[in-house]
mmCIF file of C-alpha atoms in Angstrom:
data_model
loop_
_atom_site.group_PDB
_atom_site.id
_atom_site.type_symbol
_atom_site.label_atom_id
_atom_site.label_comp_id
_atom_site.label_asym_id
_atom_site.label_seq_id
_atom_site.Cartn_x
_atom_site.Cartn_y
_atom_site.Cartn_z
ATOM 1 C CA MET A 826 60.585 -39.796 -60.319
ATOM 2 C CA ILE A 827 61.504 -37.755 -62.847
ATOM 3 C CA GLY A 828 63.539 -34.359 -62.255
ATOM 4 C CA SER A 829 62.947 -31.021 -64.403
ATOM 5 C CA THR A 830 66.351 -29.623 -65.468
ATOM 6 C CA SER A 831 64.725 -26.179 -64.392
ATOM 7 C CA SER A 832 62.416 -25.236 -60.974
ATOM 8 C CA HIS A 833 60.989 -22.277 -63.565
ATOM 9 C CA SER A 834 59.431 -24.014 -66.510
ATOM 10 C CA ALA A 835 57.164 -27.245 -66.320
ATOM 11 C CA THR A 836 58.006 -27.936 -69.651
ATOM 12 C CA ALA A 837 61.848 -28.389 -68.851
ATOM 13 C CA PRO A 838 62.881 -31.042 -70.657
ATOM 14 C CA LEU A 839 62.301 -34.038 -68.206
ATOM 15 C CA HIS A 840 64.980 -36.352 -66.650
ATOM 16 C CA LEU A 841 65.308 -39.712 -64.918
ATOM 17 C CA SER A 842 66.024 -39.039 -61.084
ATOM 18 C CA ASP A 843 68.667 -40.453 -58.930
ATOM 19 C CA ALA A 844 65.920 -41.989 -57.216
ATOM 20 C CA ALA A 845 64.046 -43.797 -60.092
ATOM 21 C CA ARG A 846 67.780 -44.372 -61.803
ATOM 22 C CA ALA A 847 68.443 -46.351 -58.344
ATOM 23 C CA ALA A 848 65.197 -48.096 -58.353
ATOM 24 C CA MET A 849 64.840 -49.433 -61.785
ATOM 25 C CA THR A 850 68.784 -50.659 -61.130
ATOM 26 C CA SER A 851 67.653 -52.666 -58.077
ATOM 27 C CA ASP A 852 66.471 -56.148 -58.183
ATOM 28 C CA ARG A 853 63.100 -55.248 -56.760
ATOM 29 C CA PHE A 854 61.808 -55.772 -60.234
ATOM 30 C CA HIS A 855 63.074 -59.179 -60.313
ATOM 31 C CA ASP A 856 61.927 -60.452 -57.088
ATOM 32 C CA ALA A 857 58.272 -58.847 -56.617
ATOM 33 C CA SER A 858 55.271 -61.391 -56.797
ATOM 34 C CA PRO A 859 53.629 -62.468 -58.302
ATOM 35 C CA PHE A 860 55.552 -61.427 -61.745
ATOM 36 C CA PRO A 861 58.071 -59.085 -62.282
ATOM 37 C CA VAL A 862 56.864 -55.568 -61.427
ATOM 38 C CA LEU A 863 58.060 -52.199 -60.537
ATOM 39 C CA ILE A 864 56.101 -49.256 -58.378
ATOM 40 C CA VAL A 865 57.776 -45.589 -58.515
ATOM 41 C CA ASP A 866 56.201 -43.576 -56.657
ATOM 42 C CA ASP A 867 55.844 -39.479 -57.358
ATOM 43 C CA PHE A 868 57.575 -40.171 -60.628
ATOM 44 C CA LEU A 869 57.196 -36.354 -62.529
ATOM 45 C CA PRO A 870 58.391 -33.365 -60.841
ATOM 46 C CA GLU A 871 55.054 -31.751 -58.800
ATOM 47 C CA ALA A 872 54.390 -29.045 -60.753
ATOM 48 C CA PHE A 873 54.877 -31.445 -64.121
ATOM 49 C CA ALA A 874 51.856 -33.474 -62.565
ATOM 50 C CA ALA A 875 49.697 -31.318 -62.220
ATOM 51 C CA ASP A 876 49.463 -29.604 -65.136
ATOM 52 C CA LEU A 877 49.996 -32.715 -67.324
ATOM 53 C CA HIS A 878 46.737 -33.771 -65.198
ATOM 54 C CA ARG A 879 44.717 -30.504 -66.196
ATOM 55 C CA GLU A 880 45.699 -31.632 -69.549
ATOM 56 C CA ILE A 881 44.176 -35.069 -69.181
ATOM 57 C CA LEU A 882 40.898 -33.613 -67.400
ATOM 58 C CA ALA A 883 40.155 -31.300 -70.386
ATOM 59 C CA LEU A 884 40.460 -34.011 -72.865
ATOM 60 C CA GLN A 885 37.466 -34.588 -74.681
ATOM 61 C CA ASP A 886 38.052 -36.575 -77.972
ATOM 62 C CA LEU A 887 38.396 -40.005 -76.225
ATOM 63 C CA SER A 888 37.152 -43.030 -78.460
ATOM 64 C CA GLN A 889 35.523 -46.434 -76.684
ATOM 65 C CA SER A 890 37.648 -49.521 -76.349
ATOM 66 C CA ASN A 891 37.574 -52.083 -78.661
ATOM 67 C CA ASP A 892 37.830 -54.516 -75.409
ATOM 68 C CA TYR A 893 33.110 -53.994 -75.543
ATOM 69 C CA ILE A 894 32.240 -57.068 -73.050
ATOM 70 C CA PHE A 895 34.871 -57.272 -71.226
ATOM 71 C CA ALA A 896 35.459 -53.585 -70.211
ATOM 72 C CA LYS A 897 32.742 -51.055 -69.193
ATOM 73 C CA ASN A 898 33.103 -47.318 -69.544
ATOM 74 C CA LYS A 899 36.651 -47.425 -70.885
ATOM 75 C CA PHE A 900 38.371 -44.993 -73.537
ATOM 76 C CA GLU A 901 41.452 -44.942 -74.840
ATOM 77 C CA TYR A 902 43.283 -41.471 -76.574
ATOM 78 C CA PRO A 903 46.519 -42.835 -78.519
ATOM 79 C CA ALA A 904 47.900 -39.620 -79.264
ATOM 80 C CA LEU A 905 49.686 -38.362 -76.222
ATOM 81 C CA GLU A 906 51.544 -35.290 -77.650
ATOM 82 C CA ALA A 907 48.402 -33.534 -78.986
ATOM 83 C CA ILE A 908 46.828 -33.261 -75.561
ATOM 84 C CA GLY A 909 49.223 -30.546 -74.388
ATOM 85 C CA PRO A 910 52.928 -29.533 -74.043
ATOM 86 C CA HIS A 911 53.005 -31.481 -71.262
ATOM 87 C CA GLY A 912 51.790 -34.925 -72.560
ATOM 88 C CA ALA A 913 54.148 -34.270 -75.537
ATOM 89 C CA GLU A 914 57.404 -33.582 -72.914
ATOM 90 C CA LEU A 915 56.088 -37.027 -71.475
ATOM 91 C CA LYS A 916 56.026 -39.117 -74.600
ATOM 92 C CA ARG A 917 59.185 -37.509 -75.650
ATOM 93 C CA PHE A 918 60.635 -38.279 -72.088
ATOM 94 C CA LEU A 919 59.279 -41.668 -72.553
ATOM 95 C CA LEU A 920 60.608 -42.279 -76.415
ATOM 96 C CA SER A 921 64.668 -41.133 -75.363
ATOM 97 C CA GLU A 922 67.129 -43.298 -75.354
ATOM 98 C CA GLU A 923 67.716 -41.643 -71.415
ATOM 99 C CA PHE A 924 64.506 -44.079 -70.797
ATOM 100 C CA GLY A 925 65.341 -46.984 -73.280
ATOM 101 C CA THR A 926 68.822 -47.069 -71.295
ATOM 102 C CA ALA A 927 67.331 -47.299 -68.185
ATOM 103 C CA LEU A 928 64.285 -50.096 -69.247
ATOM 104 C CA THR A 929 66.997 -52.062 -71.137
ATOM 105 C CA ALA A 930 69.604 -52.110 -67.545
ATOM 106 C CA MET A 931 66.033 -53.091 -65.445
ATOM 107 C CA TYR A 932 64.843 -56.220 -67.771
ATOM 108 C CA GLY A 933 68.619 -57.109 -68.851
ATOM 109 C CA ARG A 934 67.863 -57.122 -73.061
ATOM 110 C CA PRO A 935 67.474 -54.257 -75.301
ATOM 111 C CA LEU A 936 64.111 -52.398 -75.287
ATOM 112 C CA PHE A 937 62.387 -49.875 -76.746
ATOM 113 C CA VAL A 938 59.109 -47.866 -76.321
ATOM 114 C CA ASP A 939 56.327 -48.007 -79.400
ATOM 115 C CA ALA A 940 56.451 -44.583 -80.708
ATOM 116 C CA ASN A 941 52.962 -44.658 -82.040
ATOM 117 C CA PHE A 942 51.718 -46.245 -78.084
ATOM 118 C CA THR A 943 49.726 -48.747 -80.200
ATOM 119 C CA GLY A 944 47.211 -49.882 -77.519
ATOM 120 C CA GLY A 945 48.242 -46.860 -75.105
ATOM 121 C CA GLY A 946 48.202 -43.041 -74.579
ATOM 122 C CA VAL A 947 45.656 -41.862 -71.971
ATOM 123 C CA HIS A 948 43.553 -44.588 -70.569
ATOM 124 C CA ARG A 949 40.374 -43.192 -68.719
ATOM 125 C CA GLY A 950 37.604 -45.184 -66.915
ATOM 126 C CA GLY A 951 34.307 -43.544 -66.808
ATOM 127 C CA PRO A 952 31.414 -44.235 -63.954
ATOM 128 C CA GLY A 953 31.386 -48.068 -62.882
ATOM 129 C CA SER A 954 34.373 -48.920 -65.379
ATOM 130 C CA PHE A 955 35.964 -52.307 -65.205
ATOM 131 C CA LEU A 956 38.151 -54.410 -66.749
ATOM 132 C CA ASP A 957 38.587 -57.906 -66.829
ATOM 133 C CA MET A 958 41.107 -59.663 -66.064
ATOM 134 C CA HIS A 959 43.508 -60.396 -69.329
ATOM 135 C CA ALA A 960 46.920 -61.352 -70.792
ATOM 136 C CA ASP A 961 48.017 -58.806 -73.233
ATOM 137 C CA PHE A 962 49.118 -59.184 -76.860
ATOM 138 C CA GLU A 963 52.399 -60.521 -76.712
ATOM 139 C CA ARG A 964 53.598 -59.537 -80.766
ATOM 140 C CA HIS A 965 53.017 -56.251 -81.751
ATOM 141 C CA PRO A 966 50.177 -56.922 -84.474
ATOM 142 C CA GLY A 967 51.520 -54.269 -86.848
ATOM 143 C CA GLU A 968 55.326 -55.100 -86.408
ATOM 144 C CA LYS A 969 56.100 -58.560 -86.937
ATOM 145 C CA ASP A 970 59.377 -58.724 -84.993
ATOM 146 C CA TRP A 971 58.474 -56.647 -82.006
ATOM 147 C CA VAL A 972 57.819 -58.941 -78.755
ATOM 148 C CA ARG A 973 55.831 -56.760 -76.338
ATOM 149 C CA GLU A 974 58.082 -57.333 -72.681
ATOM 150 C CA LEU A 975 56.952 -54.297 -70.395
ATOM 151 C CA ASN A 976 53.587 -52.639 -69.634
ATOM 152 C CA ILE A 977 54.297 -48.661 -68.478
ATOM 153 C CA LEU A 978 51.769 -47.272 -66.809
ATOM 154 C CA LEU A 979 51.278 -43.877 -65.138
ATOM 155 C CA TYR A 980 48.320 -43.332 -62.936
ATOM 156 C CA MET A 981 47.322 -39.835 -62.574
ATOM 157 C CA ASN A 982 44.226 -40.387 -60.444
ATOM 158 C CA LYS A 983 44.521 -36.826 -57.831
ATOM 159 C CA ASP A 984 42.344 -37.066 -55.040
ATOM 160 C CA TRP A 985 41.791 -41.347 -55.073
ATOM 161 C CA GLU A 986 41.149 -43.180 -51.825
ATOM 162 C CA PRO A 987 40.467 -47.184 -51.933
ATOM 163 C CA ALA A 988 36.750 -46.651 -51.788
ATOM 164 C CA HIS A 989 37.046 -45.864 -55.312
ATOM 165 C CA GLY A 990 38.355 -48.993 -56.160
ATOM 166 C CA GLY A 991 40.296 -49.461 -59.434
ATOM 167 C CA ALA A 992 42.961 -50.730 -57.962
ATOM 168 C CA LEU A 993 45.285 -53.132 -60.970
ATOM 169 C CA ASP A 994 44.794 -56.523 -59.723
ATOM 170 C CA LEU A 995 47.354 -59.090 -61.102
ATOM 171 C CA LYS A 996 47.210 -62.895 -61.352
ATOM 172 C CA HIS A 997 49.770 -65.439 -62.364
ATOM 173 C CA ALA A 998 48.082 -67.630 -64.576
ATOM 174 C CA ASP A 999 50.481 -70.685 -63.796
ATOM 175 C CA THR A 1000 51.116 -70.105 -60.138
ATOM 176 C CA GLY A 1001 47.719 -68.229 -59.183
ATOM 177 C CA ALA A 1002 49.550 -66.354 -56.927
ATOM 178 C CA ALA A 1003 47.951 -62.764 -57.014
ATOM 179 C CA SER A 1004 48.357 -58.792 -55.638
ATOM 180 C CA ALA A 1005 46.755 -55.452 -56.294
ATOM 181 C CA ILE A 1006 48.200 -52.139 -56.971
ATOM 182 C CA GLU A 1007 46.446 -48.730 -55.853
ATOM 183 C CA PRO A 1008 46.201 -46.297 -58.891
ATOM 184 C CA ARG A 1009 47.763 -43.629 -57.066
ATOM 185 C CA TYR A 1010 48.642 -40.021 -58.090
ATOM 186 C CA ASN A 1011 51.874 -39.829 -59.913
ATOM 187 C CA ARG A 1012 52.522 -43.085 -59.641
ATOM 188 C CA LEU A 1013 54.633 -45.592 -62.320
ATOM 189 C CA VAL A 1014 54.173 -48.816 -62.853
ATOM 190 C CA LEU A 1015 56.654 -50.806 -65.037
ATOM 191 C CA MET A 1016 55.142 -54.631 -65.152
ATOM 192 C CA LEU A 1017 56.384 -57.709 -67.373
ATOM 193 C CA THR A 1018 53.841 -59.031 -70.289
ATOM 194 C CA LYS A 1019 53.773 -62.255 -71.162
ATOM 195 C CA SER A 1020 51.098 -65.185 -71.666
ATOM 196 C CA PHE A 1021 50.582 -65.406 -67.953
ATOM 197 C CA THR A 1022 50.746 -61.774 -66.039
ATOM 198 C CA LEU A 1023 47.181 -61.686 -65.744
ATOM 199 C CA HIS A 1024 45.705 -58.139 -65.034
ATOM 200 C CA GLY A 1025 42.323 -56.017 -64.792
ATOM 201 C CA TYR A 1026 40.601 -53.976 -62.385
ATOM 202 C CA LYS A 1027 37.183 -54.350 -60.783
ATOM 203 C CA ARG A 1028 34.267 -51.797 -61.085
ATOM 204 C CA THR A 1029 35.121 -48.576 -59.998
ATOM 205 C CA SER A 1030 32.861 -45.919 -57.467
ATOM 206 C CA PHE A 1031 35.018 -43.280 -58.340
ATOM 207 C CA PRO A 1032 32.856 -39.783 -56.905
ATOM 208 C CA PRO A 1033 30.357 -38.166 -59.960
ATOM 209 C CA GLY A 1034 32.555 -36.003 -62.471
ATOM 210 C CA SER A 1035 36.058 -38.483 -61.413
ATOM 211 C CA TYR A 1036 37.552 -41.041 -63.322
ATOM 212 C CA ARG A 1037 39.913 -43.678 -63.667
ATOM 213 C CA ASN A 1038 42.989 -41.905 -65.514
ATOM 214 C CA SER A 1039 46.074 -43.554 -66.423
ATOM 215 C CA ILE A 1040 48.468 -42.991 -69.470
ATOM 216 C CA ALA A 1041 49.980 -46.188 -70.933
ATOM 217 C CA ALA A 1042 52.987 -47.189 -73.126
ATOM 218 C CA TYR A 1043 54.479 -50.343 -74.018
ATOM 219 C CA ALA A 1044 58.435 -51.408 -74.371
ATOM 220 C CA TYR A 1045 59.349 -54.198 -76.657
ATOM 221 C CA SER A 1046 62.322 -56.006 -78.011
ATOM 222 C CA ARG A 1047 63.318 -57.675 -81.743
ATOM 223 C CA GLU A 1048 63.147 -61.096 -82.352
ATOM 224 C CA ALA A 1049 64.413 -62.749 -85.497
ATOM 225 C CA ASP A 1050 63.128 -66.192 -84.051
ATOM 226 C CA GLU A 1051 60.395 -66.909 -86.846
ATOM 227 C CA SER A 1052 59.799 -70.206 -84.172
ATOM 228 C CA ARG A 1053 58.850 -67.831 -81.047
ATOM 229 C CA LEU A 1054 57.053 -65.397 -83.391
ATOM 230 C CA ALA A 1055 54.996 -68.021 -84.432
ATOM 231 C CA ARG A 1056 54.207 -68.921 -80.668
ATOM 232 C CA LEU A 1057 53.253 -65.562 -79.464
ATOM 233 C CA SER A 1058 49.638 -63.889 -79.919
ATOM 234 C CA THR A 1059 48.649 -60.766 -81.035
ATOM 235 C CA THR A 1060 45.505 -60.590 -79.450
ATOM 236 C CA THR A 1061 44.440 -60.151 -75.902
ATOM 237 C CA ARG A 1062 43.291 -63.361 -73.654
ATOM 238 C CA TRP A 1063 40.405 -62.768 -71.682
ATOM 239 C CA GLN A 1064 40.348 -64.761 -68.492
ATOM 240 C CA PRO A 1065 37.218 -63.106 -66.542
ATOM 241 C CA SER A 1066 36.947 -63.876 -62.723
ATOM 242 C CA ASN A 1067 33.174 -64.939 -61.755
ATOM 243 C CA ALA A 1068 31.993 -65.064 -65.029
ATOM 244 C CA GLY A 1069 29.120 -66.881 -66.597
ATOM 245 C CA ALA A 1070 29.435 -69.552 -68.620
ATOM 246 C CA VAL A 1071 28.550 -67.541 -71.819
ATOM 247 C CA LYS A 1072 31.166 -64.450 -71.015
ATOM 248 C CA ARG A 1073 33.715 -67.711 -70.341
ATOM 249 C CA THR A 1074 32.586 -68.603 -74.027
ATOM 250 C CA ILE A 1075 32.910 -65.552 -75.640
ATOM 251 C CA ALA A 1076 36.713 -65.484 -74.006
ATOM 252 C CA ALA A 1077 37.592 -68.511 -75.157
ATOM 253 C CA LEU A 1078 36.395 -67.842 -78.844
ATOM 254 C CA THR A 1079 37.857 -64.290 -78.974
ATOM 255 C CA PRO A 1080 41.401 -65.076 -79.400
ATOM 256 C CA GLY A 1081 41.024 -67.716 -82.851
ATOM 257 C CA LEU A 1082 37.644 -64.738 -84.074
ATOM 258 C CA VAL A 1083 40.493 -61.261 -83.706
ATOM 259 C CA ARG A 1084 43.110 -63.605 -85.258
ATOM 260 C CA LEU A 1085 41.369 -64.446 -88.350
ATOM 261 C CA LYS A 1086 39.544 -61.049 -88.569
ATOM 262 C CA GLN A 1087 43.467 -59.218 -88.364
ATOM 263 C CA ARG A 1088 44.696 -61.800 -91.176
ATOM 264 C CA LEU A 1089 41.778 -60.393 -93.499
ATOM 265 C CA LEU A 1090 40.811 -57.007 -92.516
ATOM 266 C CA GLY A 1091 44.148 -55.505 -90.495
ATOM 267 C CA SER A 1092 44.501 -54.775 -86.499
ATOM 268 C CA ASN A 1093 41.919 -52.061 -85.290
ATOM 269 C CA THR A 1094 44.455 -51.418 -82.491
ATOM 270 C CA ALA A 1095 47.517 -50.641 -84.722
ATOM 271 C CA ARG A 1096 45.567 -48.765 -87.192
ATOM 272 C CA GLY A 1097 44.602 -46.155 -84.505
ATOM 273 C CA ALA A 1098 47.669 -45.635 -83.054
ATOM 274 C CA GLY A 1099 48.787 -42.232 -83.696
ATOM 275 C CA LYS A 1100 46.036 -41.169 -86.040
ATOM 276 C CA LYS A 1101 44.890 -38.623 -83.473
#
């Protein structure tokens, strides 16, 4: 939960509530399965969440995700501050020293949130959308010494029901342990991001005119060890479930092809961040 400093203004500065701070200072994140993850329900004040939800629904200028084969009807808008005053205030809070300090205390090393929301912002899944299981890039595609540590996901699916689908599936690539998180309205998920933290969601069945809505941000640490940085991927690694031979082959080849393109042409994800 986040508490507003005033009950009279939905856009008053947001602050971390005592309940959220307690959750982030507990052992729940590190003790979670199949890998470190923390769920915080009712993250935003009710009135603020409702107004932010309206801003998201009014957003029209979304771009098709670059994930192509491994996702369907997935759209993104990185400039959270441009969707309205509540989006702007949420972005300010996520980038604030207060939130960064709480993330650092929870994680155990200094963290900061990418101000450009590279790969993040508003994410929307249209009719029948899905996102294949994958491990996210571990090193920022535009900042060589930034190591990605956490996914910060805020779900904004009002009136969500289990029949709609879209739960966040989690799987540990090494142990095979798995779980799922329902994308409930106003639910924050803080998730470890490493080579073994596979995640995605199955094909959705939302009612006509409804979408799977989320806001994504990413927390990083700085790393000076060149040898460690060299081992970290700047590309998404896809591991689609129940895929045919052709799709599995494409998934295996994609990281190398993307790395080659990044060396020659740069990163589309990095270029698109904060440009709206």
